[in-house]
Amino acid sequence: MNMQSIPIIASDVRERMSSAGDSSHDWWHVYRVWQTARRIASEENADAFVVELAALLHDIADWKFHDGDETVGPRVAGEILATHGVGTDVIAHVQEIIATISFKGAGVATPMRTIEGACVQDADRLDAIGAVGIARCFAYGGFKGRLLYDPDVSPETHADKDAYRKNNSHSINHFYEKLLLLKDRMNTETAKKIAIDRHGFMEAYLERFYKEWEGIK
Ligand code: NI
């Protein structure tokens, strides 16, 4: 079992995700994370097979859509990889990455044990920032019925995972509670460089957003 099975597993994942979730956690999110993870993995000399599999399967059963049950993702991923004949060592590694990848609030550290995990976590976080990250933030806010912005409601940091999950303020606050924190959460040097560029784009976007909000621009 090797890299040749990647496109087959990718189409399997695409098929399974065709009706799943909202537009911020759909197949195309997985596609972008997959492509970015590949790029990071090659620059960081990580095991491309493990990185690509973990990227493809990292949101196969996102905990936000399964009432917080974090065991669903690794279990489903393991079942899929087994049907494609992937070896048990690789499956265990991929499952570990999926189990530890999620952002669970500003005060919660989620360290990755291996360079492969670091690449996938970085790619997932990079998809939450920059132009695509902005689009996903508002798409997810719409899915949750949130306001775009309310100048009277300030951002708050969440000390633990439950506080982060229960949070229901407007989408602009999500920039301060998560998106603008991600630049300093990258594991790899490759991702740090990409993050700085995407972070600058978000800052420029917010500056413009507030001006338009008050009719200044
Ligand atoms: Ni993801």
mmCIF file of C-alpha atoms and ligand atoms in Angstrom:
data_model
loop_
_atom_site.group_PDB
_atom_site.id
_atom_site.type_symbol
_atom_site.label_atom_id
_atom_site.label_comp_id
_atom_site.label_asym_id
_atom_site.label_seq_id
_atom_site.Cartn_x
_atom_site.Cartn_y
_atom_site.Cartn_z
ATOM 1 C CA MET A 1 0.000 0.000 0.000
ATOM 2 C CA ASN A 2 1.542 3.302 -1.088
ATOM 3 C CA MET A 3 1.004 6.716 -2.666
ATOM 4 C CA GLN A 4 -0.934 5.186 -5.590
ATOM 5 C CA SER A 5 -3.875 4.549 -3.276
ATOM 6 C CA ILE A 6 -4.152 8.240 -2.330
ATOM 7 C CA PRO A 7 -6.411 9.296 -5.267
ATOM 8 C CA ILE A 8 -8.701 6.306 -4.624
ATOM 9 C CA ILE A 9 -9.009 7.137 -0.927
ATOM 10 C CA ALA A 10 -9.517 10.820 -1.846
ATOM 11 C CA SER A 11 -12.506 9.980 -4.038
ATOM 12 C CA ASP A 12 -13.899 7.732 -1.311
ATOM 13 C CA VAL A 13 -13.655 10.619 1.194
ATOM 14 C CA ARG A 14 -15.187 13.049 -1.308
ATOM 15 C CA GLU A 15 -18.119 10.687 -1.836
ATOM 16 C CA ARG A 16 -18.690 10.238 1.908
ATOM 17 C CA MET A 17 -18.526 13.994 2.547
ATOM 18 C CA SER A 18 -20.804 14.970 -0.346
ATOM 19 C CA SER A 19 -23.796 15.541 1.951
ATOM 20 C CA ALA A 20 -21.938 16.249 5.201
ATOM 21 C CA GLY A 21 -21.673 19.383 7.342
ATOM 22 C CA ASP A 22 -21.741 22.994 6.133
ATOM 23 C CA SER A 23 -19.640 24.775 3.528
ATOM 24 C CA SER A 24 -16.865 25.526 6.056
ATOM 25 C CA HIS A 25 -16.230 21.824 6.826
ATOM 26 C CA ASP A 26 -17.017 20.180 3.512
ATOM 27 C CA TRP A 27 -14.959 18.191 1.014
ATOM 28 C CA TRP A 28 -13.386 21.370 -0.375
ATOM 29 C CA HIS A 29 -12.023 22.252 3.081
ATOM 30 C CA VAL A 30 -10.492 18.777 3.136
ATOM 31 C CA TYR A 31 -9.150 19.298 -0.386
ATOM 32 C CA ARG A 32 -7.437 22.573 0.595
ATOM 33 C CA VAL A 33 -5.969 21.074 3.768
ATOM 34 C CA TRP A 34 -4.731 18.114 1.725
ATOM 35 C CA GLN A 35 -2.987 20.363 -0.826
ATOM 36 C CA THR A 36 -1.459 22.651 1.815
ATOM 37 C CA ALA A 37 -0.379 19.688 3.949
ATOM 38 C CA ARG A 38 1.391 18.164 0.908
ATOM 39 C CA ARG A 39 3.270 21.410 0.344
ATOM 40 C CA ILE A 40 4.298 21.666 4.017
ATOM 41 C CA ALA A 41 5.234 17.963 4.183
ATOM 42 C CA SER A 42 7.573 18.192 1.205
ATOM 43 C CA GLU A 43 9.355 21.245 2.628
ATOM 44 C CA GLU A 44 9.553 19.683 6.100
ATOM 45 C CA ASN A 45 10.623 16.221 4.842
ATOM 46 C CA ALA A 46 7.693 14.499 6.540
ATOM 47 C CA ASP A 47 6.215 11.116 5.503
ATOM 48 C CA ALA A 48 3.917 12.190 2.652
ATOM 49 C CA PHE A 49 1.751 9.057 2.799
ATOM 50 C CA VAL A 50 0.813 9.539 6.467
ATOM 51 C CA VAL A 51 0.357 13.304 5.990
ATOM 52 C CA GLU A 52 -1.921 12.946 2.979
ATOM 53 C CA LEU A 53 -4.062 10.235 4.582
ATOM 54 C CA ALA A 54 -4.452 12.198 7.814
ATOM 55 C CA ALA A 55 -5.301 15.388 5.881
ATOM 56 C CA LEU A 56 -7.926 13.544 3.821
ATOM 57 C CA LEU A 57 -9.544 11.942 6.875
ATOM 58 C CA HIS A 58 -9.105 14.642 9.528
ATOM 59 C CA ASP A 59 -12.723 15.888 9.360
ATOM 60 C CA ILE A 60 -14.477 12.667 8.363
ATOM 61 C CA ALA A 61 -16.582 12.953 11.529
ATOM 62 C CA ASP A 62 -15.955 16.411 13.001
ATOM 63 C CA TRP A 63 -16.736 16.548 16.751
ATOM 64 C CA LYS A 64 -18.666 19.808 16.307
ATOM 65 C CA PHE A 65 -21.268 17.799 14.403
ATOM 66 C CA HIS A 66 -21.321 14.724 16.664
ATOM 67 C CA ASP A 67 -22.337 16.242 20.010
ATOM 68 C CA GLY A 68 -18.718 16.383 21.128
ATOM 69 C CA ASP A 69 -17.971 12.672 20.649
ATOM 70 C CA GLU A 70 -14.269 12.831 19.696
ATOM 71 C CA THR A 71 -13.901 9.083 19.236
ATOM 72 C CA VAL A 72 -16.037 9.024 16.062
ATOM 73 C CA GLY A 73 -13.397 10.560 13.747
ATOM 74 C CA PRO A 74 -10.484 8.215 14.495
ATOM 75 C CA ARG A 75 -12.793 5.192 14.475
ATOM 76 C CA VAL A 76 -14.382 5.986 11.100
ATOM 77 C CA ALA A 77 -10.972 6.900 9.618
ATOM 78 C CA GLY A 78 -9.552 3.566 10.784
ATOM 79 C CA GLU A 79 -12.431 1.667 9.197
ATOM 80 C CA ILE A 80 -11.994 3.467 5.863
ATOM 81 C CA LEU A 81 -8.211 2.938 5.766
ATOM 82 C CA ALA A 82 -8.621 -0.747 6.633
ATOM 83 C CA THR A 83 -11.019 -1.245 3.700
ATOM 84 C CA HIS A 84 -8.311 0.227 1.430
ATOM 85 C CA GLY A 85 -5.695 -2.179 2.794
ATOM 86 C CA VAL A 86 -3.570 0.407 4.630
ATOM 87 C CA GLY A 87 -1.203 -1.140 7.205
ATOM 88 C CA THR A 88 -1.967 -1.068 10.925
ATOM 89 C CA ASP A 89 1.045 1.113 11.851
ATOM 90 C CA VAL A 90 0.012 3.813 9.391
ATOM 91 C CA ILE A 91 -3.629 3.554 10.525
ATOM 92 C CA ALA A 92 -2.611 4.015 14.173
ATOM 93 C CA HIS A 93 -0.495 7.055 13.299
ATOM 94 C CA VAL A 94 -3.294 8.633 11.236
ATOM 95 C CA GLN A 95 -5.828 7.977 14.022
ATOM 96 C CA GLU A 96 -3.559 9.624 16.575
ATOM 97 C CA ILE A 97 -3.220 12.714 14.362
ATOM 98 C CA ILE A 98 -6.998 12.965 13.877
ATOM 99 C CA ALA A 99 -7.617 12.566 17.618
ATOM 100 C CA THR A 100 -5.267 15.413 18.559
ATOM 101 C CA ILE A 101 -5.678 17.936 15.734
ATOM 102 C CA SER A 102 -8.672 20.104 16.785
ATOM 103 C CA PHE A 103 -8.472 23.647 18.121
ATOM 104 C CA LYS A 104 -10.306 23.559 21.473
ATOM 105 C CA GLY A 105 -10.090 27.193 22.662
ATOM 106 C CA ALA A 106 -7.435 29.876 23.141
ATOM 107 C CA GLY A 107 -6.333 28.537 26.542
ATOM 108 C CA VAL A 108 -6.029 24.892 25.489
ATOM 109 C CA ALA A 109 -2.722 23.530 24.140
ATOM 110 C CA THR A 110 -2.961 20.759 21.537
ATOM 111 C CA PRO A 111 0.614 19.574 20.873
ATOM 112 C CA MET A 112 1.336 17.165 18.013
ATOM 113 C CA ARG A 113 3.701 14.268 18.723
ATOM 114 C CA THR A 114 5.079 13.773 15.206
ATOM 115 C CA ILE A 115 6.197 15.987 12.319
ATOM 116 C CA GLU A 116 3.416 14.408 10.203
ATOM 117 C CA GLY A 117 0.814 15.505 12.748
ATOM 118 C CA ALA A 118 2.395 18.963 12.860
ATOM 119 C CA CYS A 119 2.062 19.320 9.060
ATOM 120 C CA VAL A 120 -1.633 18.367 9.041
ATOM 121 C CA GLN A 121 -2.512 20.533 12.050
ATOM 122 C CA ASP A 122 -0.715 23.477 10.424
ATOM 123 C CA ALA A 123 -2.553 22.947 7.121
ATOM 124 C CA ASP A 124 -5.911 22.733 8.931
ATOM 125 C CA ARG A 125 -5.172 25.943 10.836
ATOM 126 C CA LEU A 126 -3.967 27.719 7.688
ATOM 127 C CA ASP A 127 -7.342 27.007 6.077
ATOM 128 C CA ALA A 128 -8.975 28.985 8.903
ATOM 129 C CA ILE A 129 -7.045 32.174 8.048
ATOM 130 C CA GLY A 130 -6.503 34.404 5.018
ATOM 131 C CA ALA A 131 -9.110 34.928 2.272
ATOM 132 C CA VAL A 132 -10.503 31.406 2.568
ATOM 133 C CA GLY A 133 -10.523 31.603 6.355
ATOM 134 C CA ILE A 134 -12.626 34.776 6.228
ATOM 135 C CA ALA A 135 -15.107 33.082 3.891
ATOM 136 C CA ARG A 136 -15.303 30.023 6.160
ATOM 137 C CA CYS A 137 -15.777 32.159 9.272
ATOM 138 C CA PHE A 138 -18.879 33.864 7.863
ATOM 139 C CA ALA A 139 -20.182 30.642 6.329
ATOM 140 C CA TYR A 140 -19.938 28.877 9.707
ATOM 141 C CA GLY A 141 -21.510 31.890 11.458
ATOM 142 C CA GLY A 142 -24.434 31.747 9.028
ATOM 143 C CA PHE A 143 -24.819 28.015 9.641
ATOM 144 C CA LYS A 144 -25.018 28.776 13.385
ATOM 145 C CA GLY A 145 -27.362 31.753 12.903
ATOM 146 C CA ARG A 146 -24.814 34.295 14.151
ATOM 147 C CA LEU A 147 -24.679 38.023 13.409
ATOM 148 C CA LEU A 148 -21.892 39.284 11.139
ATOM 149 C CA TYR A 149 -20.911 41.856 13.766
ATOM 150 C CA ASP A 150 -22.255 43.705 16.805
ATOM 151 C CA PRO A 151 -20.049 46.591 18.026
ATOM 152 C CA ASP A 152 -21.541 46.224 21.548
ATOM 153 C CA VAL A 153 -20.398 42.622 22.026
ATOM 154 C CA SER A 154 -16.652 42.285 22.733
ATOM 155 C CA PRO A 155 -14.551 39.190 22.125
ATOM 156 C CA GLU A 156 -13.669 36.825 24.987
ATOM 157 C CA THR A 157 -11.007 34.148 25.322
ATOM 158 C CA HIS A 158 -12.131 30.660 26.244
ATOM 159 C CA ALA A 159 -10.302 28.906 29.025
ATOM 160 C CA ASP A 160 -11.419 25.421 28.077
ATOM 161 C CA LYS A 161 -13.019 23.394 25.330
ATOM 162 C CA ASP A 162 -16.576 23.614 26.694
ATOM 163 C CA ALA A 163 -16.459 27.409 26.923
ATOM 164 C CA TYR A 164 -15.177 27.530 23.328
ATOM 165 C CA ARG A 165 -17.929 25.207 22.057
ATOM 166 C CA LYS A 166 -20.741 27.059 23.873
ATOM 167 C CA ASN A 167 -19.582 30.411 22.485
ATOM 168 C CA ASN A 168 -22.246 31.998 20.274
ATOM 169 C CA SER A 169 -21.194 35.606 19.639
ATOM 170 C CA HIS A 170 -20.932 37.311 16.233
ATOM 171 C CA SER A 171 -18.552 36.309 13.451
ATOM 172 C CA ILE A 172 -16.156 39.272 13.766
ATOM 173 C CA ASN A 173 -15.442 38.202 17.368
ATOM 174 C CA HIS A 174 -14.335 34.837 16.010
ATOM 175 C CA PHE A 175 -11.362 36.623 14.411
ATOM 176 C CA TYR A 176 -10.149 37.723 17.868
ATOM 177 C CA GLU A 177 -11.108 34.502 19.656
ATOM 178 C CA LYS A 178 -9.456 32.175 17.147
ATOM 179 C CA LEU A 179 -8.354 33.328 13.689
ATOM 180 C CA LEU A 180 -5.881 36.040 14.726
ATOM 181 C CA LEU A 181 -4.342 33.672 17.316
ATOM 182 C CA LEU A 182 -3.463 30.995 14.786
ATOM 183 C CA LYS A 183 -0.371 32.705 13.316
ATOM 184 C CA ASP A 184 1.470 32.042 16.584
ATOM 185 C CA ARG A 185 0.176 28.454 16.827
ATOM 186 C CA MET A 186 1.947 27.056 13.755
ATOM 187 C CA ASN A 187 4.252 24.102 14.365
ATOM 188 C CA THR A 188 6.459 24.243 11.257
ATOM 189 C CA GLU A 189 8.607 27.025 9.799
ATOM 190 C CA THR A 190 6.948 26.526 6.402
ATOM 191 C CA ALA A 191 3.486 27.139 7.869
ATOM 192 C CA LYS A 192 4.685 30.122 9.912
ATOM 193 C CA LYS A 193 5.712 31.917 6.715
ATOM 194 C CA ILE A 194 2.394 31.208 5.004
ATOM 195 C CA ALA A 195 0.520 32.247 8.172
ATOM 196 C CA ILE A 196 2.225 35.649 8.419
ATOM 197 C CA ASP A 197 1.067 36.498 4.905
ATOM 198 C CA ARG A 198 -2.517 35.309 5.495
ATOM 199 C CA HIS A 199 -2.636 37.062 8.883
ATOM 200 C CA GLY A 200 -1.712 40.396 7.270
ATOM 201 C CA PHE A 201 -4.547 39.950 4.786
ATOM 202 C CA MET A 202 -7.060 39.449 7.639
ATOM 203 C CA GLU A 203 -5.831 42.546 9.496
ATOM 204 C CA ALA A 204 -6.278 44.632 6.344
ATOM 205 C CA TYR A 205 -9.728 43.095 5.873
ATOM 206 C CA LEU A 206 -10.846 43.984 9.420
ATOM 207 C CA GLU A 207 -9.585 47.545 9.097
ATOM 208 C CA ARG A 208 -11.643 47.937 5.944
ATOM 209 C CA PHE A 209 -14.669 46.174 7.490
ATOM 210 C CA TYR A 210 -14.877 48.673 10.386
ATOM 211 C CA LYS A 211 -14.549 51.613 8.001
ATOM 212 C CA GLU A 212 -17.351 50.335 5.798
ATOM 213 C CA TRP A 213 -19.460 49.594 8.907
ATOM 214 C CA GLU A 214 -19.348 53.306 9.822
ATOM 215 C CA GLY A 215 -19.680 54.527 6.248
ATOM 216 C CA ILE A 216 -16.131 55.888 6.159
ATOM 217 C CA LYS A 217 -14.993 53.914 3.073
HETATM 218 NI NI NI B 1 -10.471 20.680 9.307
#
